[in-house]
Coordinates of C-alpha atoms in Angstrom, one line a residue:
X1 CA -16.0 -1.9 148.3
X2 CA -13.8 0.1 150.5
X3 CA -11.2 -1.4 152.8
X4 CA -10.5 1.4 155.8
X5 CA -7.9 1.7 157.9
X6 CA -8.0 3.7 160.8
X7 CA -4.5 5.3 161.8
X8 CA -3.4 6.3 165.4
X9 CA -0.9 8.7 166.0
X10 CA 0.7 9.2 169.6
X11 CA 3.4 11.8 170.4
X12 CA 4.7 14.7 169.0
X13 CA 7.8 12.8 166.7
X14 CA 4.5 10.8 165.4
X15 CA 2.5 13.6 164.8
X16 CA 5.3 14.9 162.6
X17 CA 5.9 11.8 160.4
X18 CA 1.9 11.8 160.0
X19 CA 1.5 15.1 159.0
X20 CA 4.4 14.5 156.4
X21 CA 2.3 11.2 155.5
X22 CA -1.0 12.8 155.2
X23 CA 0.6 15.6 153.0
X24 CA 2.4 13.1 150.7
X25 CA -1.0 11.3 150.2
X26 CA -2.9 14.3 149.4
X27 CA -0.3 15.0 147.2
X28 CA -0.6 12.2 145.0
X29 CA -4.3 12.3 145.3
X30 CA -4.5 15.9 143.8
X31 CA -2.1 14.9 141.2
X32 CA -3.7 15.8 137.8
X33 CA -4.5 13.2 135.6
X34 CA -3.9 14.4 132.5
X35 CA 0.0 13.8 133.3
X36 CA 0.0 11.2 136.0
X37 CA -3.3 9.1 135.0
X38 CA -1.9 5.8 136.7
X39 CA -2.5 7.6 140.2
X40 CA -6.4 7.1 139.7
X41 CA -5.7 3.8 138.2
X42 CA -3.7 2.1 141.2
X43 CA -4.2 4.4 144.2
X44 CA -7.8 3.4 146.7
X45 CA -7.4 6.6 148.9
X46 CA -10.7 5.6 151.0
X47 CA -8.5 2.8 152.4
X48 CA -6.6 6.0 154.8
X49 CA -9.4 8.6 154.0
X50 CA -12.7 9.3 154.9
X51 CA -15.2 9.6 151.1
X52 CA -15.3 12.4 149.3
X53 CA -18.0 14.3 147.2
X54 CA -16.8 12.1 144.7
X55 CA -15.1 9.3 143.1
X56 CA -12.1 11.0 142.3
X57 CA -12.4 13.2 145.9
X58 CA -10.7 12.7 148.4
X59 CA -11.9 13.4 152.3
X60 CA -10.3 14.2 155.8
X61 CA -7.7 11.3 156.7
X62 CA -8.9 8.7 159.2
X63 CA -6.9 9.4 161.9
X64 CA -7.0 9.9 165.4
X65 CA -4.1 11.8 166.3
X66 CA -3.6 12.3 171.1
X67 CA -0.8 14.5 172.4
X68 CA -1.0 16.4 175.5
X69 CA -3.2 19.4 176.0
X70 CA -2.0 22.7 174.6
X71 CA 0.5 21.4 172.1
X72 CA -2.9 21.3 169.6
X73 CA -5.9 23.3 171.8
X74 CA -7.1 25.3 168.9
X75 CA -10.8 25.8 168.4
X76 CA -12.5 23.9 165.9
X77 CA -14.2 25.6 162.5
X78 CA -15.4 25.6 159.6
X79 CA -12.8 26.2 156.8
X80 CA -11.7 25.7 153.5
X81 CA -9.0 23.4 152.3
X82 CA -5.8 24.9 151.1
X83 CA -5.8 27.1 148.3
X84 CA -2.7 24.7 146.9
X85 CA -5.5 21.9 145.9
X86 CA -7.5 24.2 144.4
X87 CA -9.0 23.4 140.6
X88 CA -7.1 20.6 141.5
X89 CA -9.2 18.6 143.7
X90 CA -12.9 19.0 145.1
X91 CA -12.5 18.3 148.8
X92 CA -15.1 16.7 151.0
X93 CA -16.0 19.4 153.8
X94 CA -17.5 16.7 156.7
X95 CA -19.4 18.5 159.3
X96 CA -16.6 20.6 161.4
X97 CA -12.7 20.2 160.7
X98 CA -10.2 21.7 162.7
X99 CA -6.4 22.5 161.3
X100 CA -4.3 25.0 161.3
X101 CA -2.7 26.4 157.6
X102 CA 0.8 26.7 157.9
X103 CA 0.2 30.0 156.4
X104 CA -0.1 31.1 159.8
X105 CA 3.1 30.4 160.9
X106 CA 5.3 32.6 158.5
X107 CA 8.7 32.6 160.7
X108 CA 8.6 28.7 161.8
X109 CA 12.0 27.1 161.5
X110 CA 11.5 23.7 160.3
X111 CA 14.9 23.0 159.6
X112 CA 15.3 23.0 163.6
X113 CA 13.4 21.3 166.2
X114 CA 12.2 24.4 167.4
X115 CA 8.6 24.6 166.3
X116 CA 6.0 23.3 168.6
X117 CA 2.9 22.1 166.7
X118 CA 3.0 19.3 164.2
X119 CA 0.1 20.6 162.5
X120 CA 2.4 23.2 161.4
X121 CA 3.1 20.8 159.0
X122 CA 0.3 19.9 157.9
X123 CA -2.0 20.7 154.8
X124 CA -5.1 18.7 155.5
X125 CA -8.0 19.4 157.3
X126 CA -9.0 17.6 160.5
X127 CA -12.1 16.2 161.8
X128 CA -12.6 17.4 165.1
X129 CA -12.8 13.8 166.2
X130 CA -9.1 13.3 165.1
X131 CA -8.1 15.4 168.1
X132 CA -7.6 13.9 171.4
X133 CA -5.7 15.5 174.1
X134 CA -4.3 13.6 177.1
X135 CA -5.9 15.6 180.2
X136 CA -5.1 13.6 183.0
X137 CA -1.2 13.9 183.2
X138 CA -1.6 17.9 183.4
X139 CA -3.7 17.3 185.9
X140 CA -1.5 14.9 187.3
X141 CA 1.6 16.9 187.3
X142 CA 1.2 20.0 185.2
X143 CA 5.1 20.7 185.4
X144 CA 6.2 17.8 184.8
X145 CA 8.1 16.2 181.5
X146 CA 6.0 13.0 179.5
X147 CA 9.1 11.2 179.4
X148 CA 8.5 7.7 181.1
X149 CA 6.3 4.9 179.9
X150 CA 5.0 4.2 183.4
X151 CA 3.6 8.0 183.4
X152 CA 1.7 7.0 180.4
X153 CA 0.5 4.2 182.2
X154 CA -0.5 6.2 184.9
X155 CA -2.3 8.8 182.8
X156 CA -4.4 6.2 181.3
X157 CA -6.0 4.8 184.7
X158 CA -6.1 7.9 186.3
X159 CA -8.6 10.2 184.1
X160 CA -11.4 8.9 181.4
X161 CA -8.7 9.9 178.5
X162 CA -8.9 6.2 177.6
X163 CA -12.7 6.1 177.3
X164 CA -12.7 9.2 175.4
X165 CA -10.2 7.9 172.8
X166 CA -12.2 4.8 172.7
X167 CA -15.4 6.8 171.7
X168 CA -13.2 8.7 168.7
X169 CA -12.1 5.1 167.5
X170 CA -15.6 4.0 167.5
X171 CA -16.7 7.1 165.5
X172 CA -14.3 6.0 162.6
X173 CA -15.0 2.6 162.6
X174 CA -19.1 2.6 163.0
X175 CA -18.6 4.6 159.4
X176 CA -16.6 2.1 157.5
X177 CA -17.8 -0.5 155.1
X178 CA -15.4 -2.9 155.2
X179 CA -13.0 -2.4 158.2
X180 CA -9.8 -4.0 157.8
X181 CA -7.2 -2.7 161.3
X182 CA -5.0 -0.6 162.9
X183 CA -1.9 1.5 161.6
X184 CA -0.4 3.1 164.6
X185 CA 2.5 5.4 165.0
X186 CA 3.6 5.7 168.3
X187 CA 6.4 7.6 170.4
X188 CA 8.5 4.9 172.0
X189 CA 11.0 6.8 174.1
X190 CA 8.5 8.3 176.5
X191 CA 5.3 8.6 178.0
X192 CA 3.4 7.5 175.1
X193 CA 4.6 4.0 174.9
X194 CA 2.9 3.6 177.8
X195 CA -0.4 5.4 176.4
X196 CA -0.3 3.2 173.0
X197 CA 0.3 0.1 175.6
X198 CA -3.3 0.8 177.7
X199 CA -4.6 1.5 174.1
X200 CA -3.3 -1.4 172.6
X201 CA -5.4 -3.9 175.4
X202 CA -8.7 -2.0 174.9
X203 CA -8.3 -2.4 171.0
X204 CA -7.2 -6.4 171.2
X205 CA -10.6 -6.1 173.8
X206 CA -13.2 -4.5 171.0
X207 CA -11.7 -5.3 167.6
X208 CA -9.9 -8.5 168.3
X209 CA -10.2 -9.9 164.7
X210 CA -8.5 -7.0 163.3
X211 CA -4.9 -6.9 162.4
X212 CA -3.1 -4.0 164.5
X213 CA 0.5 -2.7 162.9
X214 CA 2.8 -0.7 165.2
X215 CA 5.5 1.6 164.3
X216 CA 7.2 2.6 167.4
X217 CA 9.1 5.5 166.3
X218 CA 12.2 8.0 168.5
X219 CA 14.0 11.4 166.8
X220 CA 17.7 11.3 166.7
X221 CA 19.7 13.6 169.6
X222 CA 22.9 15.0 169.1
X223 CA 23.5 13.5 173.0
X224 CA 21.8 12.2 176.1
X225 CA 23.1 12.7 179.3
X226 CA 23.5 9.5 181.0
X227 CA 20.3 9.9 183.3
X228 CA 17.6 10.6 180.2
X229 CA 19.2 7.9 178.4
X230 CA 19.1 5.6 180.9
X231 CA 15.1 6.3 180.4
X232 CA 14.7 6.2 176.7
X233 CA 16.2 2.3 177.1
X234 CA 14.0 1.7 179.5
X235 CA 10.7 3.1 177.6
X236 CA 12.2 1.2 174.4
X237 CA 12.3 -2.0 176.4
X238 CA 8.7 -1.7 177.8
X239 CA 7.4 -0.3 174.5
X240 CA 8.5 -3.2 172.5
X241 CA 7.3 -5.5 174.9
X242 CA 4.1 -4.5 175.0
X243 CA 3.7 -4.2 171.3
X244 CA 5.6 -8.0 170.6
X245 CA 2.2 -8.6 173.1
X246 CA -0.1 -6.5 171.8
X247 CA 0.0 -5.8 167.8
X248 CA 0.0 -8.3 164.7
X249 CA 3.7 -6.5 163.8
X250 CA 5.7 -3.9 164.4
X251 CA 8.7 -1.7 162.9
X252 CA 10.6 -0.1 164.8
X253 CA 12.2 3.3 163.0
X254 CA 14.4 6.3 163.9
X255 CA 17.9 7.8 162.4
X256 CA 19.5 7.5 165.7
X257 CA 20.9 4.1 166.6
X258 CA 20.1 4.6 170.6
X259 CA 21.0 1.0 172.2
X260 CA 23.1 0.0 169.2
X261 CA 26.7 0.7 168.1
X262 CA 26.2 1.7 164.1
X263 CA 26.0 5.2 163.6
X264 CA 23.0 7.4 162.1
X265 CA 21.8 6.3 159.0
X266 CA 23.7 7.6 156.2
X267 CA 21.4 8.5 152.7
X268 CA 24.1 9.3 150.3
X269 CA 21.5 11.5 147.5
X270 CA 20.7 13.4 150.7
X271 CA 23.2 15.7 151.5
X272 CA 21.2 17.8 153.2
X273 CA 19.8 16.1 155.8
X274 CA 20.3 16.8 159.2
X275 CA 19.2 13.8 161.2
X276 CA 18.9 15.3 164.6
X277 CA 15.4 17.3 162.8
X278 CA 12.5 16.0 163.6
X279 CA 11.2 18.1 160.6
X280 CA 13.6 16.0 158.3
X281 CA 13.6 12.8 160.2
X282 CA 10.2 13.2 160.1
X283 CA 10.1 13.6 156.4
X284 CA 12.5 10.1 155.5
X285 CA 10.1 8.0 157.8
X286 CA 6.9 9.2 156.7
X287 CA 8.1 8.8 153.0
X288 CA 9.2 5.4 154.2
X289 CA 6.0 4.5 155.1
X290 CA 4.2 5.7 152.0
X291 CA 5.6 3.0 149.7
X292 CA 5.5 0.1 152.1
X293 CA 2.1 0.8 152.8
X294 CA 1.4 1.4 148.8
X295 CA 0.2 -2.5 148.7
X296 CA -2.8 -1.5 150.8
X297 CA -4.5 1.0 148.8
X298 CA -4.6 -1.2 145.3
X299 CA -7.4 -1.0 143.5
X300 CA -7.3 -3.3 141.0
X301 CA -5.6 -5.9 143.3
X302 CA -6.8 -6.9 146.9
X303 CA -4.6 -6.9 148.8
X304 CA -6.0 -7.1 152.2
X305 CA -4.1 -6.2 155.8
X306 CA -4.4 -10.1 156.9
X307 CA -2.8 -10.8 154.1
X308 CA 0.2 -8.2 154.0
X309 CA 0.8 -9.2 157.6
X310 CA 1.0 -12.7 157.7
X311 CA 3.2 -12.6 154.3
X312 CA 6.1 -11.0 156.1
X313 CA 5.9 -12.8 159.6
X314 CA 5.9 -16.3 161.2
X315 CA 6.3 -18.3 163.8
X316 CA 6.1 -15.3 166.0
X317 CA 8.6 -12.9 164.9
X318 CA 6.3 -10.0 164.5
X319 CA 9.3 -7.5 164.3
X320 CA 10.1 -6.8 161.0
X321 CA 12.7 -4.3 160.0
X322 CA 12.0 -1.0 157.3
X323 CA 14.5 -0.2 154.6
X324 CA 14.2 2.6 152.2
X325 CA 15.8 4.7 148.9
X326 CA 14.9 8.1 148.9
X327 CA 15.1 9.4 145.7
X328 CA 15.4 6.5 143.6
X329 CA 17.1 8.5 140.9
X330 CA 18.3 6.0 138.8
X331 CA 16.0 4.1 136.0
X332 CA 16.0 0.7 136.9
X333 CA 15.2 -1.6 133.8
X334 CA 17.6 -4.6 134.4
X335 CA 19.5 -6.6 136.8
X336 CA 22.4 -4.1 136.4
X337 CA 20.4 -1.0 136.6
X338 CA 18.4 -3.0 139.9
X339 CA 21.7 -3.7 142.2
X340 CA 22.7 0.0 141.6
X341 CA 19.5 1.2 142.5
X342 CA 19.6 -1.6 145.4
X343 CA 22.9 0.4 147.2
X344 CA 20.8 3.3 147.5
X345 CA 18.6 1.2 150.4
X346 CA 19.7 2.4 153.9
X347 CA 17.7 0.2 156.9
X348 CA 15.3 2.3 159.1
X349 CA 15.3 -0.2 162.0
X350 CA 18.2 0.7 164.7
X351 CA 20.4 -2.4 165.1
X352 CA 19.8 -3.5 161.0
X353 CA 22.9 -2.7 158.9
X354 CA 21.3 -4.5 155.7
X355 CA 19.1 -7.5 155.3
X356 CA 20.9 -10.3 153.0
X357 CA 19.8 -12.8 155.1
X358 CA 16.2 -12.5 155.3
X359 CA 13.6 -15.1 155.8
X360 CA 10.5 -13.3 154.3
X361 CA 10.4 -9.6 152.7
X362 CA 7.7 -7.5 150.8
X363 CA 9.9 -4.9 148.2
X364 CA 7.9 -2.0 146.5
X365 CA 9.4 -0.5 143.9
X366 CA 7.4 2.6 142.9
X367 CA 7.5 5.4 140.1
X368 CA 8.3 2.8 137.0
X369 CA 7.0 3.4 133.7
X370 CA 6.0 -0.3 132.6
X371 CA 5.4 -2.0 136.1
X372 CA 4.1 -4.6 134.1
X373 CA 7.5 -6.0 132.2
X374 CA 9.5 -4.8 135.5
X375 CA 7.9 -7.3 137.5
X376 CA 9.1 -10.4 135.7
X377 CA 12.7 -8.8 136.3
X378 CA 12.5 -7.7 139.2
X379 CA 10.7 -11.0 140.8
X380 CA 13.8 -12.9 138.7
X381 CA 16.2 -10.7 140.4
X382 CA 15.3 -11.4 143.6
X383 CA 14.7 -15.0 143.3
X384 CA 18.8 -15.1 142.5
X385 CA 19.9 -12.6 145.6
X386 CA 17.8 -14.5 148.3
X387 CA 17.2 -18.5 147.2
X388 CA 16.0 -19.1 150.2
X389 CA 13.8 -16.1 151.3
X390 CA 10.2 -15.2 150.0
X391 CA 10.2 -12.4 148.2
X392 CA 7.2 -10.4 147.5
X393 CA 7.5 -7.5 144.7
X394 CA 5.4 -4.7 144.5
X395 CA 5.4 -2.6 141.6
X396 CA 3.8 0.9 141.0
X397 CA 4.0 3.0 137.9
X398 CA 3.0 5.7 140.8
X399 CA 5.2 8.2 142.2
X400 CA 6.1 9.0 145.2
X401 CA 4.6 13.1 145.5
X402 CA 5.6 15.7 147.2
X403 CA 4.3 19.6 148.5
X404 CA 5.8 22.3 150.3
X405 CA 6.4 21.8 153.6
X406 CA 8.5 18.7 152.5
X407 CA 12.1 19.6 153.1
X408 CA 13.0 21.3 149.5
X409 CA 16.4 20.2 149.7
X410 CA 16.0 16.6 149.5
X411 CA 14.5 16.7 146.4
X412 CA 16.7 19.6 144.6
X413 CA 17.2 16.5 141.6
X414 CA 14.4 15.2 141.6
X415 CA 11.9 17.0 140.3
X416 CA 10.1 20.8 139.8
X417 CA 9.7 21.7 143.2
X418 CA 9.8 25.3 142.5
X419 CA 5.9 24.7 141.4
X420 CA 5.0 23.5 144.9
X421 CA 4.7 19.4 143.8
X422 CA 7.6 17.2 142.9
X423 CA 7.7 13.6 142.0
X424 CA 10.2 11.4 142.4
X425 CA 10.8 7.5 142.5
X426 CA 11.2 5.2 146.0
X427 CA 12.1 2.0 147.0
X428 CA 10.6 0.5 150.8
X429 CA 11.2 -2.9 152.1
X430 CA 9.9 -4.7 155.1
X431 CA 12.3 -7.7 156.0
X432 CA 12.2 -10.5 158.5
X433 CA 15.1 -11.0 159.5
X434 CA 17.7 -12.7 161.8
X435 CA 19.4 -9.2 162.0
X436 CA 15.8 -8.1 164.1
X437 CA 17.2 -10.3 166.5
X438 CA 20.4 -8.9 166.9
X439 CA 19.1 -5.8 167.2
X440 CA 16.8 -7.4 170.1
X441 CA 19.8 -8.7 171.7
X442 CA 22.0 -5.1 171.7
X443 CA 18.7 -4.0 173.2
X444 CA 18.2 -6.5 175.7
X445 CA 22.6 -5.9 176.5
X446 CA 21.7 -2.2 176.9
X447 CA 19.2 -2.3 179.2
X448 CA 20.7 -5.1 181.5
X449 CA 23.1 -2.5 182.1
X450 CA 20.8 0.1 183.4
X451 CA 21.6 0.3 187.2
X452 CA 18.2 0.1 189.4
X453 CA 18.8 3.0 191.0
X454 CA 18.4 5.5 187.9
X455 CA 15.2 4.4 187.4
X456 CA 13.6 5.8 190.4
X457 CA 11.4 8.1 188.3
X458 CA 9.1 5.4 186.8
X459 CA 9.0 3.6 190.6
X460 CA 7.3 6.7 191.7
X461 CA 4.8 7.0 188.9
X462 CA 4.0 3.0 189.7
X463 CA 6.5 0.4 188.2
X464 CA 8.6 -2.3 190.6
X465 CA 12.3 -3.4 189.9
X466 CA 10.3 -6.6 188.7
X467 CA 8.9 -4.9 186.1
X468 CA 12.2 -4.0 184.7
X469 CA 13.5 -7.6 185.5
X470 CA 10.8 -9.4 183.8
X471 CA 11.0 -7.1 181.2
X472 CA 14.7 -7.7 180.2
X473 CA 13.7 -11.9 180.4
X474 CA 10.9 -10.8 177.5
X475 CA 13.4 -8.9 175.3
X476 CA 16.3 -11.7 175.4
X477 CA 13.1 -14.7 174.6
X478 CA 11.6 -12.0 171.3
X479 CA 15.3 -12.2 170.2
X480 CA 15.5 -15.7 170.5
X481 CA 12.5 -16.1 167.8
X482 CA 15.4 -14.9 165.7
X483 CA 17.8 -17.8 166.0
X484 CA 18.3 -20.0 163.1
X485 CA 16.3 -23.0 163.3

C-alpha cells in the first residue's frame, strides 16, 4: 500500500531546492537496474510521486508549488517527458502537465542568481494543479517587493488565493491511498513566511491528524544593508514562530549564518561552491534533504511519518537541526574509516556549529555496498560517540543520483558526469539538540535589537509593535525547551 506525501513549496529559494529534489529523485528512479538493482529494492517513489503506468514507473511529483504570478505563467500542455529518461523509464502522462525543458533556456547562467524561473531547473513534468500563483499581492501592490511576512499575511485575507490552494491540496490528497502529511519548503525571509503561516492554520483545520514538517529555508547574500536586514530578522522571528505553532517539526536551513556570528558553511570536497548561488545553495539543500527523507520511501521497512517525527523530538522541541556530507568520498567500513567520513559533516541549521551533544538524532548513511554488516558498526559506533543520545541509523546501499542541471563541479570526483548521471555517496542527519537552542537565543538577541522604528513597513501592511513584542517573548520561551533539564 502506498504511503503519500504531499509537498508544498513557497517562494522562489524553495522552488529551487525542489526542482533540484525532484530532479535527484527522478534520477534515481530512472536509474537502470541492471547496474544499480538495489534502487527498485529500497526506493517507494509513490510515497513523493503520483503512480505510474507501472510498477517500476514513476509519475508527476506530488507537489504543489505557489509563487507570485508571472515568475511561472506559462500555458499548460500536453508534452513529453525529457528525452534524458528515455528507454530509461516509461513515464506516466496524467491528464495535462505543464513545465518548461530547460532546453529552452540555452544562455541561462545558473552559476549566478540571475535566472528568474526555478523551473529552469527542472526536468519533470508538472500537473497543472501543482501551479498556484499568488494573485492578490499584485493586485494589492503590483510594484511592490514580497519581502515582509505581514504582506503575506495580508495577501492571504485579502484575495481567494488561500481557497484556491486549499482546492489544489485537496486534489492530491482525495487520490491517495494511504495519506501520511505534509513536507513543506518554505521561504522564511519574506513574504512567504507569512503565506506558509495562513497555510499552516487551514491545514492544522482540515488534516489535523496528519504530521506537517517545515523546512524554512533563506539564500546566502554577500550583504544586507542595515534596513533589509533589519526585515529578514524580523520575517525569521515571525516565521519560526508560527511554524514552532503550527507544524509537527521544523529545520531550519540556509549557507548564510544571518542572526548568528559563525561564518558560511564551509564543505571542504567542494571547492567550487559559491554560497551566495541560489543555483548551488539550492543544490547542497535539496541534496540534503534527499537522504534525510530516504527513511520515508522504504519499501521493505515501514517507516511511517508519525513515526520518523516523534523519534527525533520531545517534550516540545520540534526544531531539529540538518547536517550533511556531500560527497561522501571515502569507503566507510569501520570505526576508523566512520570518524573520517564523520568530519566531512558540515551543519545546515544557522547557529549549529556541530552536534556532540545531542539528545535524539536519526543518521542515514547512504550509497554502501553491504548495508546489512554496516549497520551493526555503524549502530556500535554511535552507541560509543553519544552514550546518552538515541541514535537512529539508516542505512542504504542506494546512492545518492544526480543529472545535468546539478552543478557539474561538485561532483568532478565523484562520478561519470560527462554521461549526464553521476552517483555518489551522502551522509544527512537530523539532531535534537541543545545547540537549536542557542541558535534560538542568537535569534531571539538579534531581533531584540531591531529598533521599532525600521519596521514601519510591516505596520503598514497590518502588524502592531506588540506583535513584534510578543513575538520576541515566543522565541526566548522555544529556546528555553533547550535548557538542560
Amino acid at each position: 500500500m502506498a504511503k503519500e506525501i504531499l509537498t508544498i513549496q513557497l517562494g522562489e529559494f524553495s522552488n529551487v531546492i525542489g526542482a533540484h529534489w525532484w530532479n535527484i529523485q527522478s534520477a534515481a528512479a530512472a536509474v537502470s537496474s541492471d547496474k544499480y538493482e538495489a534502487v527498485e529494492n529500497e526506493i517507494d517513489h509513490s510515497v513523493f510521486f503520483r503512480e505510474g503506468v507501472s510498477d517500476k514507473a514513476v509519475g508527476n511529483p506530488r507537489l504543489v508549488a505557489v509563487t507570485i504570478k508571472g515568475e511561472i505563467d506559462f500555458p499548460n500542455r500536453k508534452v513529453e517527458f525529457p528525452s534524458t529518461h528515455q528507454n530509461e523509464h516509461d513515464w506516466i502522462l496524467r491528464e495535462d502537465t505543464a513545465s518548461c525543458d530547460n532546453e529552452s533556456y540555452p544562455n541561462m547562467d545558473f552559476e549566478s542568481n540571475d535566472f528568474c524561473d526555478w523551473r529552469a531547473l527542472l526536468n519533470n513534468k508538472l500537473h497543472p494543479k501543482s501551479i498556484n500563483n499568488l494573485n492578490g499581492f499584485q493586485h494589492m501592490k503590483p510594484t511592490e517587493t514580497f519581502n515582509l511576512f505581514s504582506q503575506g499575511i495580508s495577501c492571504m485575507k485579502k484575495e481567494d488565493d488561500l481557497e484556491y490552494i486549499e482546492n489544489q491540496i485537496r486534489f492530491f490528497i482525495e487520490e491517495c491511498d494511504y495519506f501520511q502529511g505534509f513536507n513543506i519548503l518554505l521561504d522564511a525571509d519574506n513574504g512567504y513566511g507569512g503565506v506558509t503561516s495562513q497555510l499552516l492554520e487551514l491545514i492544522n483545520q482540515e488534516y489535523s491528524n496528519k504530521v506537517i514538517y517545515t523546512i524554512p529555508s533563506f539564500p546566502a547574500h554577500s550583504e544586507y544593508n542595515f534596513a533589509r536586514r533589519a526585515e529578514c530578522l524580523a520575517n525569521m522571528g515571525l516565521v519560526i514562530d508560527s511554524l514552532f505553532e503550527g507544524s509537527s517539526m521544523l529545520s531550519p536551513v540556509s549557507l548564510d549564518p544571518l542572526w548568528c556570528s559563525t561564518n558560511s558553511r564551509k564543505f571542504r570536497r567542494l571547492e567550487d561552491l559559491k554560497p551566495y548561488s541560489m543555483y548551488h545553495a539550492g543544490a547542497i539543500i535539496a541534496t540534503a534533504l534527499d537522504s534525510i527523507l530516504l527513511p520515508l520511501q522504504t519499501k521493505k521497512s515501514f517507516f511511517h511519518m508519525t513515526d520518523f517525527v516523534k523519534k527525533i523530538t520531545m517534550e516540545g522541541r520540534k526544531a531539529v537541526g540538518v547536517s550533511c556530507a556531500i560527497p561522501l568520498l571515502d569507503k566507510v567500513s569501520n570505526f576508523d574509516s566512520i570518524n573520517s567520513a564523520f568530519l566531512e559533516v558540515v551543519p545546515l541549521t544557522p547557529g549549529v556549529e556541530n552536534f556532540r551533544n545531542c539528545w535524539r538524532q536519526h543518521l542515514v548513511w547512504r550509497g554502501l555496498s553491504n548495508p546489512c554488516e554496516f549497520q551493526s558498526v555503524v549502530d556500535c559506533w554511535s552507541r560509543r560517540q553519544w552514550d546518552h543520545t538515541m541514535t537512529v541509523n539508516s542505512v542504504f546501499s542506494t546512492f545518492c543520483s544526480a543529472v545535468k542541471p546539478y552543478p557539474e563541479k561538485f561532483l568532478g570526483s565523484s562520478g561519470p558526469y560527462e554521461t549526464g548521471h553521476s552517483h555518489f555517496r551522502t551522509f544527512g542527519g537530523l539532531h535534537s539538540s541543545e545547540t537549536l537552542g542557542h541558535s534560538l537565543r542568537e535569534l531571539h538577541s538579534a531581533i531584540s535589537k531591531i529598533e521599532i522604528k525600521s519596521l514601519q513597513r510591516f505596520f503598514s501592511s497590518g502588524m502592531e509593535e506588540d506583535d513584534f513584542l510578543e513575538n520576541r517573548d515566543h522565541i526566548f520561551s522555544y529556546a528555553e525547551l533547550y535548557d538542560e533539564n
